[in-house]
XYZ file of C-alpha atoms in Angstrom:
711
model
C -69.817 -25.998 -52.662
C -67.215 -23.347 -52.353
C -65.758 -22.559 -49.200
C -62.897 -20.291 -47.886
C -61.584 -19.896 -44.479
C -59.502 -16.464 -43.877
C -56.074 -16.745 -42.663
C -55.939 -16.835 -38.708
C -52.174 -16.328 -38.124
C -49.499 -15.492 -40.665
C -45.894 -16.708 -39.789
C -44.484 -16.385 -43.169
C -45.071 -14.076 -45.863
C -44.732 -15.598 -49.443
C -46.221 -15.002 -52.728
C -49.392 -16.644 -53.025
C -49.808 -18.786 -56.254
C -53.450 -18.217 -56.589
C -54.688 -15.765 -59.134
C -56.878 -13.328 -57.376
C -59.974 -15.374 -56.072
C -59.872 -17.673 -58.803
C -61.920 -20.830 -57.818
C -59.434 -23.401 -59.364
C -56.028 -23.941 -57.598
C -53.018 -23.455 -60.319
C -50.825 -26.232 -60.213
C -46.980 -25.672 -59.775
C -44.305 -27.998 -61.028
C -42.387 -29.645 -57.762
C -41.053 -32.825 -56.863
C -43.149 -35.386 -54.914
C -40.537 -35.336 -52.286
C -43.208 -35.608 -49.389
C -45.002 -38.437 -47.822
C -48.560 -38.995 -46.938
C -48.689 -39.868 -43.354
C -52.135 -39.983 -42.030
C -55.575 -38.174 -41.341
C -56.557 -36.644 -38.383
C -59.886 -35.967 -37.076
C -59.270 -33.676 -34.116
C -58.068 -30.263 -34.632
C -56.100 -30.161 -31.353
C -53.737 -32.480 -32.628
C -52.413 -29.982 -34.932
C -52.870 -26.909 -32.718
C -50.376 -28.262 -30.198
C -48.006 -29.182 -33.074
C -48.233 -27.012 -35.956
C -48.558 -23.396 -36.956
C -50.851 -22.168 -39.544
C -48.917 -20.441 -42.137
C -51.519 -19.789 -45.177
C -54.831 -20.990 -46.349
C -55.985 -21.456 -49.910
C -59.450 -21.159 -51.740
C -60.324 -24.357 -53.208
C -63.116 -26.503 -54.159
C -63.665 -29.078 -51.213
C -65.304 -31.608 -53.509
C -62.404 -31.504 -55.670
C -59.851 -31.318 -52.920
C -57.799 -34.536 -53.793
C -57.364 -33.181 -57.435
C -55.562 -29.983 -56.174
C -53.561 -31.788 -53.291
C -50.299 -31.782 -55.101
C -50.412 -28.133 -56.144
C -51.483 -26.982 -52.625
C -48.776 -29.395 -50.918
C -46.143 -27.595 -53.429
C -47.060 -24.434 -52.252
C -47.432 -25.205 -48.465
C -44.060 -27.234 -48.640
C -42.282 -23.947 -50.008
C -43.758 -21.861 -47.432
C -42.819 -24.214 -44.873
C -39.016 -24.483 -46.213
C -39.034 -20.470 -46.200
C -40.446 -20.356 -42.689
C -37.740 -23.008 -41.372
C -40.222 -25.872 -40.656
C -39.292 -29.555 -40.784
C -42.814 -30.741 -41.466
C -46.012 -29.352 -43.005
C -49.672 -30.503 -43.273
C -52.740 -29.512 -45.614
C -55.937 -29.295 -43.459
C -59.555 -28.938 -44.552
C -60.592 -26.000 -46.735
C -56.763 -26.106 -47.929
C -55.102 -24.616 -44.833
C -51.301 -24.716 -44.628
C -49.715 -25.705 -41.355
C -45.750 -25.906 -40.488
C -44.120 -27.756 -37.492
C -40.551 -28.053 -36.132
C -40.905 -30.008 -33.055
C -39.803 -33.842 -33.936
C -40.944 -35.350 -30.560
C -44.371 -33.797 -30.965
C -44.747 -34.842 -34.591
C -43.882 -38.205 -33.697
C -46.453 -38.308 -30.853
C -48.870 -37.132 -33.315
C -48.207 -39.912 -35.744
C -49.287 -42.495 -33.129
C -52.955 -40.867 -32.867
C -53.329 -40.555 -36.701
C -55.560 -42.473 -38.949
C -54.538 -44.171 -42.459
C -54.536 -42.116 -45.518
C -57.439 -43.425 -47.435
C -59.635 -42.270 -50.328
C -62.361 -40.686 -48.215
C -59.892 -38.842 -46.074
C -58.774 -37.116 -49.334
C -61.816 -36.456 -51.151
C -64.144 -35.153 -48.442
C -66.474 -37.905 -48.194
C -65.186 -38.594 -44.652
C -66.222 -34.993 -43.843
C -69.744 -35.410 -45.198
C -69.963 -38.656 -43.244
C -69.019 -36.996 -40.099
C -71.620 -34.241 -40.191
C -75.048 -33.784 -38.925
C -76.650 -36.698 -37.427
C -73.713 -38.664 -37.657
C -71.340 -36.627 -35.884
C -71.106 -38.872 -32.779
C -69.346 -41.416 -34.844
C -66.414 -39.059 -35.376
C -64.798 -38.420 -31.952
C -65.906 -35.329 -30.550
C -68.908 -33.763 -32.429
C -69.106 -31.360 -35.335
C -67.169 -28.417 -33.989
C -63.915 -30.570 -33.148
C -63.953 -32.834 -36.257
C -61.617 -32.003 -39.114
C -60.089 -33.965 -41.812
C -56.397 -33.537 -42.320
C -53.801 -34.785 -44.709
C -50.536 -34.783 -42.876
C -47.463 -34.716 -44.951
C -43.969 -35.489 -43.476
C -41.519 -32.995 -45.258
C -37.661 -33.004 -45.171
C -37.026 -30.242 -47.695
C -34.044 -30.980 -50.236
C -31.294 -28.390 -49.447
C -27.501 -28.649 -49.227
C -26.234 -30.160 -46.187
C -24.185 -27.687 -43.812
C -20.322 -28.220 -43.970
C -18.709 -27.533 -40.577
C -15.292 -26.227 -40.732
C -12.246 -28.073 -39.725
C -8.791 -27.371 -38.798
C -5.712 -27.984 -40.660
C -2.654 -29.337 -39.245
C -0.624 -27.317 -36.463
C 1.902 -25.066 -37.956
C 5.563 -25.889 -36.636
C 6.265 -24.081 -33.319
C 7.927 -20.506 -33.772
C 11.638 -20.207 -32.591
C 11.716 -19.667 -28.713
C 11.749 -15.827 -28.279
C 14.528 -16.427 -25.617
C 17.898 -18.332 -25.986
C 17.922 -18.580 -22.195
C 15.415 -18.685 -19.265
C 11.891 -19.119 -19.775
C 10.565 -17.936 -23.070
C 7.534 -18.647 -25.105
C 6.566 -19.975 -28.587
C 3.622 -20.121 -30.739
C 2.076 -22.239 -33.435
C -1.115 -21.655 -35.281
C -3.783 -23.667 -37.318
C -6.108 -22.505 -40.053
C -9.990 -23.211 -40.269
C -9.867 -24.480 -44.214
C -9.879 -28.337 -43.970
C -12.780 -27.784 -44.866
C -13.784 -24.300 -44.409
C -17.105 -23.609 -43.136
C -19.852 -23.287 -45.697
C -23.725 -23.746 -46.282
C -24.295 -22.378 -42.854
C -21.965 -24.783 -41.168
C -20.198 -24.220 -37.954
C -16.953 -22.356 -37.784
C -13.733 -24.018 -35.906
C -14.266 -22.166 -32.780
C -16.097 -25.213 -31.248
C -12.937 -27.375 -32.016
C -10.573 -25.069 -29.836
C -8.306 -22.065 -30.290
C -6.586 -21.438 -33.508
C -3.240 -20.704 -31.625
C -1.315 -22.027 -28.794
C 1.602 -20.683 -26.710
C 3.807 -22.671 -24.693
C 7.047 -21.962 -22.584
C 10.129 -22.928 -23.550
C 13.801 -22.781 -22.350
C 16.920 -23.546 -24.401
C 19.146 -22.906 -21.461
C 19.306 -21.451 -17.979
C 20.293 -17.577 -18.107
C 23.557 -17.079 -16.915
C 23.647 -13.980 -14.624
C 25.572 -10.780 -16.250
C 28.686 -10.310 -14.090
C 31.421 -7.842 -13.934
C 34.872 -8.802 -13.103
C 37.270 -6.236 -11.066
C 40.257 -7.409 -9.459
C 39.804 -10.544 -7.090
C 35.985 -9.833 -7.381
C 33.194 -10.614 -9.697
C 29.924 -8.500 -9.360
C 26.443 -9.127 -10.260
C 24.193 -6.089 -10.807
C 20.547 -7.256 -10.838
C 17.633 -5.351 -12.047
C 15.050 -7.580 -10.375
C 13.589 -6.004 -7.019
C 14.041 -8.150 -3.770
C 13.674 -7.690 -0.456
C 17.137 -7.537 1.855
C 16.778 -11.288 2.644
C 15.498 -12.304 -0.620
C 18.344 -10.547 -2.312
C 21.083 -12.097 -0.140
C 19.396 -15.599 -0.750
C 20.096 -14.894 -4.569
C 23.618 -13.779 -4.174
C 24.236 -16.771 -2.150
C 22.853 -19.293 -4.684
C 25.236 -17.813 -7.257
C 28.292 -18.479 -4.980
C 28.391 -14.810 -3.410
C 26.682 -12.335 -0.915
C 25.181 -8.730 -1.095
C 28.391 -6.636 -1.917
C 30.739 -5.329 0.741
C 32.850 -2.428 -0.040
C 36.154 -1.599 1.195
C 37.478 1.420 -0.634
C 36.529 4.677 -2.427
C 37.556 3.107 -5.558
C 35.570 -0.026 -5.012
C 32.458 2.304 -3.912
C 32.782 4.541 -7.035
C 33.015 1.506 -9.204
C 29.852 0.000 -7.622
C 27.869 3.103 -7.856
C 28.920 3.721 -11.829
C 28.195 0.244 -12.907
C 24.599 0.312 -11.187
C 24.015 3.554 -12.899
C 25.034 2.348 -16.265
C 22.430 -0.499 -15.650
C 19.836 1.747 -14.629
C 19.615 0.057 -10.995
C 17.798 2.404 -8.519
C 18.745 2.543 -4.789
C 20.249 -1.045 -5.077
C 20.987 -3.036 -1.745
C 24.578 -3.861 -0.755
C 25.486 -6.100 2.017
C 25.464 -3.878 5.273
C 23.219 -4.478 7.943
C 22.905 -3.900 11.905
C 19.984 -6.213 12.385
C 20.020 -7.546 16.153
C 22.668 -4.930 17.081
C 21.367 -1.481 16.521
C 24.243 0.944 15.514
C 26.946 -1.745 15.151
C 26.947 -2.183 11.175
C 28.651 -5.318 9.537
C 29.096 -6.820 6.068
C 26.985 -10.016 5.276
C 30.048 -11.754 3.867
C 31.647 -11.622 7.169
C 34.707 -9.272 6.221
C 35.426 -6.191 8.399
C 33.450 -2.998 7.980
C 36.783 -0.641 7.938
C 35.680 1.444 4.938
C 32.337 3.666 5.339
C 30.756 6.304 3.264
C 27.378 7.246 4.717
C 25.200 10.049 3.388
C 25.181 13.239 5.809
C 22.940 12.235 8.734
C 22.898 8.678 8.062
C 22.339 6.317 9.270
C 19.202 7.631 11.265
C 17.202 4.443 11.644
C 14.076 6.471 10.978
C 11.186 4.906 12.585
C 13.349 2.395 14.533
C 13.060 -0.047 11.529
C 15.762 0.935 9.087
C 18.558 -2.116 9.593
C 19.874 -2.508 6.090
C 21.884 -0.547 3.511
C 21.491 0.602 -0.054
C 23.491 2.978 -2.411
C 21.826 6.340 -3.071
C 21.195 6.697 -6.918
C 22.376 10.357 -7.198
C 25.233 10.089 -4.731
C 28.286 8.018 -3.717
C 26.907 7.777 -0.253
C 24.855 4.903 1.645
C 21.758 5.023 3.344
C 19.836 2.834 6.085
C 16.540 1.658 4.913
C 13.653 -0.720 6.010
C 14.695 -4.389 5.055
C 11.242 -5.212 3.573
C 11.473 -2.539 1.025
C 12.252 -4.167 -2.578
C 15.355 -3.019 -4.417
C 17.500 -3.840 -7.120
C 20.778 -5.247 -5.530
C 24.390 -5.941 -6.017
C 26.045 -9.324 -5.403
C 29.939 -9.979 -5.086
C 31.721 -13.126 -5.292
C 35.512 -13.869 -4.912
C 37.388 -14.936 -7.856
C 40.793 -16.604 -8.296
C 42.040 -17.621 -11.906
C 38.431 -17.621 -13.122
C 36.899 -19.735 -10.328
C 34.404 -18.513 -7.911
C 35.076 -19.036 -4.107
C 32.044 -18.926 -1.651
C 32.834 -18.278 2.143
C 30.000 -19.414 4.254
C 28.771 -17.401 7.145
C 26.964 -20.466 8.741
C 28.528 -23.430 10.091
C 27.639 -26.950 8.791
C 29.172 -30.497 9.054
C 31.410 -31.716 6.017
C 28.565 -33.842 4.429
C 26.120 -30.921 4.444
C 28.671 -28.173 3.381
C 29.626 -30.422 0.296
C 25.992 -30.720 -0.520
C 25.462 -26.843 -0.454
C 28.583 -26.531 -2.521
C 27.085 -28.940 -4.958
C 23.908 -26.654 -5.413
C 26.156 -24.098 -6.754
C 27.606 -26.502 -9.464
C 30.774 -26.796 -7.412
C 32.260 -28.477 -4.482
C 34.089 -27.909 -1.484
C 37.492 -25.988 -2.280
C 40.188 -28.047 -3.705
C 43.812 -26.583 -3.464
C 46.527 -27.191 -6.048
C 49.205 -24.553 -5.678
C 50.802 -22.212 -2.989
C 49.191 -19.295 -4.365
C 45.723 -20.966 -4.345
C 46.639 -21.933 -0.516
C 47.424 -18.354 0.216
C 44.201 -16.745 -1.590
C 41.994 -19.443 0.647
C 43.951 -18.416 3.942
C 43.405 -14.785 3.125
C 39.725 -15.283 2.634
C 39.376 -17.129 5.953
C 41.626 -14.713 7.691
C 39.849 -11.720 6.495
C 36.534 -12.779 8.147
C 38.061 -13.859 11.380
C 37.332 -17.574 11.060
C 39.785 -19.921 13.047
C 39.257 -22.678 10.533
C 37.207 -23.755 7.493
C 36.164 -26.979 5.747
C 38.192 -27.739 2.555
C 37.304 -30.538 0.198
C 40.042 -33.041 1.588
C 38.540 -36.304 3.015
C 39.909 -39.664 4.032
C 37.084 -41.846 2.353
C 38.559 -45.130 3.044
C 39.777 -44.390 6.549
C 43.078 -45.478 5.888
C 45.035 -42.397 6.117
C 44.890 -41.541 2.534
C 43.319 -38.508 1.762
C 41.583 -37.271 -1.598
C 39.882 -34.374 -3.020
C 35.973 -34.671 -3.185
C 35.947 -33.633 -6.832
C 38.266 -36.490 -7.886
C 41.196 -34.211 -8.692
C 44.651 -35.223 -7.915
C 46.372 -34.530 -4.592
C 49.323 -32.448 -5.993
C 49.753 -29.985 -3.213
C 49.530 -30.211 0.536
C 49.979 -27.912 3.587
C 49.576 -30.022 6.616
C 50.590 -28.280 9.874
C 53.242 -30.173 11.954
C 52.095 -33.570 13.134
C 49.222 -33.685 10.894
C 47.244 -35.723 9.763
C 46.727 -37.843 12.746
C 44.222 -40.090 14.496
C 44.036 -42.361 11.336
C 40.466 -43.690 10.698
C 38.819 -41.071 13.149
C 39.608 -37.721 11.927
C 38.703 -38.297 8.116
C 37.976 -34.468 6.918
C 40.168 -31.444 6.688
C 40.194 -27.674 7.514
C 42.259 -24.694 6.674
C 43.337 -23.474 10.146
C 44.257 -20.236 11.127
C 45.841 -19.917 14.438
C 48.217 -17.138 14.139
C 50.537 -15.454 11.482
C 53.224 -18.126 12.318
C 50.709 -21.177 12.833
C 48.365 -21.832 9.953
C 47.795 -24.694 7.277
C 45.588 -27.671 7.008
C 44.577 -30.023 10.031
C 42.171 -33.159 9.909
C 39.099 -33.059 12.265
C 36.155 -35.206 12.966
C 33.550 -34.821 9.787
C 30.692 -34.420 12.138
C 31.893 -31.201 13.422
C 30.257 -27.997 12.321
C 32.545 -25.366 10.761
C 32.363 -22.410 8.176
C 33.526 -23.545 4.664
C 34.431 -22.597 1.466
C 33.068 -23.688 -1.995
C 34.855 -23.484 -5.357
C 33.288 -23.705 -8.870
C 33.697 -22.905 -12.295
C 31.155 -20.275 -13.060
C 28.907 -21.179 -15.975
C 28.215 -17.365 -16.442
C 28.773 -14.397 -18.623
C 31.504 -12.046 -17.487
C 31.670 -8.561 -18.531
C 34.539 -6.171 -17.766
C 33.962 -2.654 -16.453
C 33.685 0.013 -18.772
C 30.973 -1.358 -21.151
C 28.283 1.221 -21.730
C 25.402 2.451 -23.809
C 25.986 4.845 -26.698
C 22.823 6.435 -28.038
C 22.238 6.964 -31.767
C 19.228 7.597 -33.655
C 16.279 5.568 -32.534
C 18.202 3.321 -30.318
C 20.794 2.690 -27.771
C 23.731 0.410 -28.520
C 25.724 -1.393 -26.004
C 29.353 -2.597 -26.962
C 30.920 -5.343 -24.977
C 34.644 -6.627 -25.154
C 33.770 -9.752 -23.409
C 33.969 -12.659 -26.082
C 31.406 -15.013 -25.836
C 29.681 -17.335 -28.035
C 26.379 -16.099 -30.144
C 23.884 -17.606 -27.778
C 25.603 -16.107 -24.697
C 25.858 -12.674 -26.446
C 22.034 -12.789 -27.256
C 21.390 -13.653 -23.570
C 23.489 -10.946 -22.407
C 21.566 -8.350 -24.596
C 18.162 -9.703 -23.190
C 19.399 -9.241 -19.823
C 19.571 -5.308 -20.392
C 16.482 -5.299 -22.457
C 17.534 -5.479 -25.996
C 18.550 -7.847 -28.749
C 21.765 -8.406 -30.631
C 21.998 -5.350 -32.979
C 19.961 -5.340 -36.126
C 21.188 -2.907 -38.875
C 18.793 -1.189 -41.439
C 20.932 1.297 -43.055
C 24.421 2.062 -44.368
C 24.624 4.924 -41.638
C 23.747 2.257 -38.827
C 26.126 -0.007 -40.233
C 28.992 2.646 -40.070
C 28.079 3.907 -36.737
C 28.477 0.275 -35.491
C 31.729 -0.560 -37.319
C 33.254 2.808 -36.138
C 32.304 2.145 -32.403
C 33.593 -1.140 -32.484
C 36.889 -0.513 -33.981
C 37.297 2.593 -31.508
C 37.020 -0.012 -28.860
C 39.412 -2.185 -30.592
C 36.520 -5.014 -30.426
C 37.800 -6.733 -33.383
C 35.197 -8.745 -35.163
C 31.626 -8.547 -33.416
C 28.369 -10.694 -33.266
C 25.263 -8.825 -34.657
C 21.693 -9.831 -34.296
C 20.722 -11.882 -37.370
C 20.565 -15.674 -38.086
C 19.480 -18.358 -40.346
C 18.956 -21.132 -37.933
C 15.472 -22.009 -38.981
C 16.045 -22.306 -42.510
C 19.328 -22.062 -44.500
C 19.714 -18.989 -46.305
C 16.522 -17.351 -44.869
C 18.272 -14.634 -42.639
C 16.076 -12.954 -40.011
C 16.714 -10.304 -37.159
C 16.288 -11.506 -33.623
C 14.145 -8.427 -33.094
C 11.613 -9.262 -35.466
C 12.376 -6.245 -37.887
C 12.531 -6.669 -41.766
C 15.964 -8.019 -43.054
C 15.779 -5.501 -45.794
C 19.587 -3.906 -45.510
C 22.552 -6.131 -46.302
C 26.286 -5.533 -46.119
C 27.838 -9.075 -46.638
C 31.369 -9.515 -47.382
C 32.265 -10.922 -51.282
C 30.884 -14.348 -51.796
C 29.301 -14.211 -48.284
C 27.107 -15.742 -46.800
C 28.405 -19.133 -48.025
C 27.783 -21.679 -45.066
C 31.136 -22.723 -45.191
C 31.510 -26.166 -43.873
C 27.981 -26.127 -43.024
C 26.460 -24.579 -39.794
C 27.424 -21.146 -40.292
C 24.110 -19.601 -39.005
C 25.364 -16.466 -36.979
C 26.673 -13.127 -38.506
C 29.727 -11.420 -37.573
C 30.560 -7.798 -38.451
C 34.181 -7.274 -39.881
C 36.299 -4.267 -38.977
C 35.576 -3.039 -42.345
C 31.916 -3.151 -41.457
C 31.132 -5.913 -43.919
C 29.330 -9.073 -42.692
C 30.359 -12.754 -42.744
C 28.293 -15.910 -41.732
C 30.220 -17.827 -38.826
C 29.978 -20.915 -36.449
C 27.761 -19.955 -33.640
C 29.930 -21.253 -31.039
C 32.711 -18.886 -31.533
C 33.625 -16.462 -28.999
C 33.479 -12.671 -30.165
C 32.698 -9.366 -28.672
C 29.144 -8.324 -29.323
C 26.913 -5.300 -29.953
C 23.225 -5.116 -28.303
C 20.425 -2.692 -29.503
C 17.872 -1.093 -27.071
C 15.005 0.845 -28.462
C 15.428 4.366 -27.354
C 13.174 7.522 -27.158
C 13.662 10.826 -25.163
C 15.623 9.109 -22.388
C 13.525 6.021 -22.169
C 14.455 2.494 -23.341
C 11.639 0.136 -24.706
C 11.437 -3.521 -25.067
C 8.942 -5.221 -27.799
C 8.277 -8.802 -27.000
C 7.917 -11.594 -29.509
C 5.916 -13.670 -27.123
C 2.385 -13.252 -25.792
C 1.293 -13.225 -22.453
C -1.913 -11.872 -20.449
C -1.678 -8.452 -19.341
C -0.596 -9.405 -15.766
C 2.058 -11.721 -16.842
C 3.317 -8.997 -19.270
C 3.662 -6.532 -16.415
C 5.662 -8.854 -14.522
C 7.755 -9.418 -17.362
C 8.520 -5.691 -17.719
C 9.301 -5.826 -14.077
C 12.200 -8.037 -14.359
C 13.785 -4.901 -16.447
C 12.929 -2.649 -13.552
C 10.267 -1.581 -15.780
C 6.585 -1.446 -16.457
C 4.440 -2.112 -19.425
C 4.708 1.212 -21.435
C 3.071 4.435 -20.508
C 2.467 6.935 -23.260
C 2.451 10.733 -22.833
C 2.352 12.370 -26.241
C 1.703 12.085 -29.775
C 5.303 11.896 -30.481
C 5.960 8.885 -28.380
C 2.528 7.189 -29.407
C 3.836 7.644 -33.133
C 7.349 6.358 -32.091
C 5.968 3.078 -30.460
C 3.341 2.731 -33.707
C 6.455 2.963 -36.054
C 8.539 0.296 -34.058
C 5.265 -1.945 -34.162
C 4.964 -1.679 -37.667
C 8.322 -2.601 -38.427
C 7.976 -5.702 -36.417
C 4.635 -6.615 -37.680
C 3.282 -6.792 -34.017
C -0.430 -6.843 -33.624
C -2.460 -5.592 -30.873
C 0.220 -5.140 -27.912
C -0.690 -4.482 -24.618
C 0.285 -1.299 -22.792
C 0.010 -0.177 -19.305
C -3.102 1.692 -19.307
C -5.704 -0.140 -17.191
C -9.097 0.612 -15.155
C -8.977 -2.593 -13.084
C -9.388 -0.806 -9.717
C -12.330 1.491 -10.720
C -14.121 1.448 -13.857
C -13.635 4.151 -16.050
C -10.742 5.367 -14.081
C -7.851 4.588 -16.297
C -4.191 4.693 -14.641
C -0.932 3.714 -16.143
C 0.715 0.847 -14.366
C 4.092 2.760 -14.122
C 1.877 5.583 -11.710
C 2.559 8.263 -14.345
C 0.159 10.815 -14.937
C -2.336 10.169 -17.442
C -1.904 13.435 -19.760
C -2.386 11.824 -23.214
C -4.886 9.510 -24.618
C -5.444 8.227 -28.056
C -8.685 6.063 -27.821
C -10.168 4.880 -30.941
C -13.851 5.925 -32.225
C -16.193 4.819 -29.241
C -13.523 3.449 -27.089
C -13.212 2.503 -24.333
C -16.812 0.855 -24.524
C -15.888 -1.700 -21.451
C -17.590 -4.604 -23.778
C -17.512 -7.845 -21.537
C -15.602 -6.180 -18.831
C -12.523 -4.883 -20.917
C -10.008 -3.397 -18.246
C -6.819 -3.177 -20.083
C -5.510 -1.267 -23.003
C -3.759 -2.349 -26.270
C -2.607 -0.619 -29.463
C -4.552 -1.285 -32.562
C -3.146 -3.064 -35.523
C -2.357 -0.782 -38.086
C -3.459 2.016 -36.391
C -2.165 4.574 -33.635
C -5.418 4.365 -31.859
C -6.122 2.349 -28.637
C -9.086 -0.304 -27.600
C -9.927 -1.567 -24.267
C -9.525 -5.518 -24.162
C -9.918 -8.267 -21.501
C -6.602 -8.391 -19.400
C -6.503 -12.302 -19.642
C -6.284 -12.209 -23.330
C -2.987 -13.051 -24.843
C -0.949 -10.227 -26.939
C 2.655 -9.479 -27.385
C 3.479 -6.092 -25.244
C 5.754 -3.138 -25.057
C 7.832 -2.643 -21.941
C 9.471 0.682 -20.944
C 12.021 1.274 -18.522
């Protein structure tokens, strides 16, 4: 008999191998890579596990003869449909299955594959009056030949990472910088539908690095050293910082000093910096934090006015030489002042401590209680104590063995003394020394009990970079240049340039080279450091600011790495370059990006948006705002030169979705969004400039990118 069952559900459309409605099944050559598993009498076994994919017209009485051809066709359909198993049912129905657990459960209920099962005899026996023997009656009895199927197909190959690259050079020569390494997903690359490497971790890593502690940039003038900080702190925080480097917020004692401090602050872009005056605790009675007398005053008109009854601290007014009183909790730049004598810093405390406590505090600055080795130094110490009205101050002399033999706490020899008449006395009891000022006729050293509390003087050799006043910025082309006559090693010069938001100068044309050479000669700087190096690989010279090392002006037969280790470039007075040892001390030239009155810093390190904004704030700046096509193009051109991809700028809508604002508070008067941006895909609240494009895109703020500061 001829039987045909119409298709119930079609899951996969494939080309049938039947020729129209022919009664014979066309054989198709295929591997016998399937296994006969079992016969099933109940359709329910299949309904729960398998899905019908097709059915065929075949001669039931000759079912076994066509089984292989039908299996090949069914297997093909199952394979294309993504099934793992297939089966041939009665009437030639093709089924596919995916659930392995259900499949294995089904196997437990299967019967053995027998000739009766495959020939149809079993079906005949389970019909009519014999249906009771067939587990459920005629309507529920079917004969199935179930075939386990594992298709022959290429095994997916998951991707694997190659070895990590070397860490990049730390992007800062002092302070906390960043370096990065990468790995490539090619060991092996994913193929045949295998997974990529994302499940194995990120393709890049960033870590903090610190080659050295940054030295504060200082300016020496007379007997004082000044530090002009671009950081913003409250008055108390600023004073704490100044004390940590051996000074106080600056006191000012003459018009000349006031003009000097204001000019240097303006040269460095400081805005309303704190100086050391306060009347906290005694309204209207202004005093200097360092204890010196406030004889000179330069208040602005109608100041101090204690507006709101809360203005008890002092700062300089940016556009005027005068002073203003201000709320001490406001955060401003600030100016520190330290006393110096023959290159040493002398810190005079305002609080009292015992001798041990005083020495411990001095050690935190890298020094000791003051040692005195000449009459001139002794007079200087006397002057500092007297100017503050101190009766006596601890010095670093101590009778450690309590035998009357005094020695300096730093181990230096006692080559000079200034004991008052009858001193030292009380051997074994008064084992510490003070400089005592009773009056002009009576002053000098006295020994006292070490447990007594006194003001004290620390002394240390500053491990710091010291500028001389008069260094300044010179605009030229797309940059501003800073020429320093302070002779320092290459790393200290590089650190100084970072401190003002730039790098040691890169040079990209004969015109730029001539400009730097001429300015250096005009200032009589001699040979100067510029910003290249081949530290990572001998002979592979790079600029510190990441711009291409395309222009070169080496002197004849240079660079030659003479004696090995000449990894840093100097510029001769002729404008030619020479490689030299990096520990040599020279004047130097910094270069800062400059456009229409603004300076820019492009980071080589990657940070999230928030950390990038904090970093820019250390230069008294913000992530860059952009207010015209010209400014946008300028920034884009600088990025292309440095091959910087996707850097953050200051635009964000973190407070209100869709309301974009600049982090510096400036007006949003220019936009350059890319097509269909911003789209806020997955909460994208920050902006970056797209790679090889002047257009912008919104991005997640916690992603890490390089960035552009503006200040």
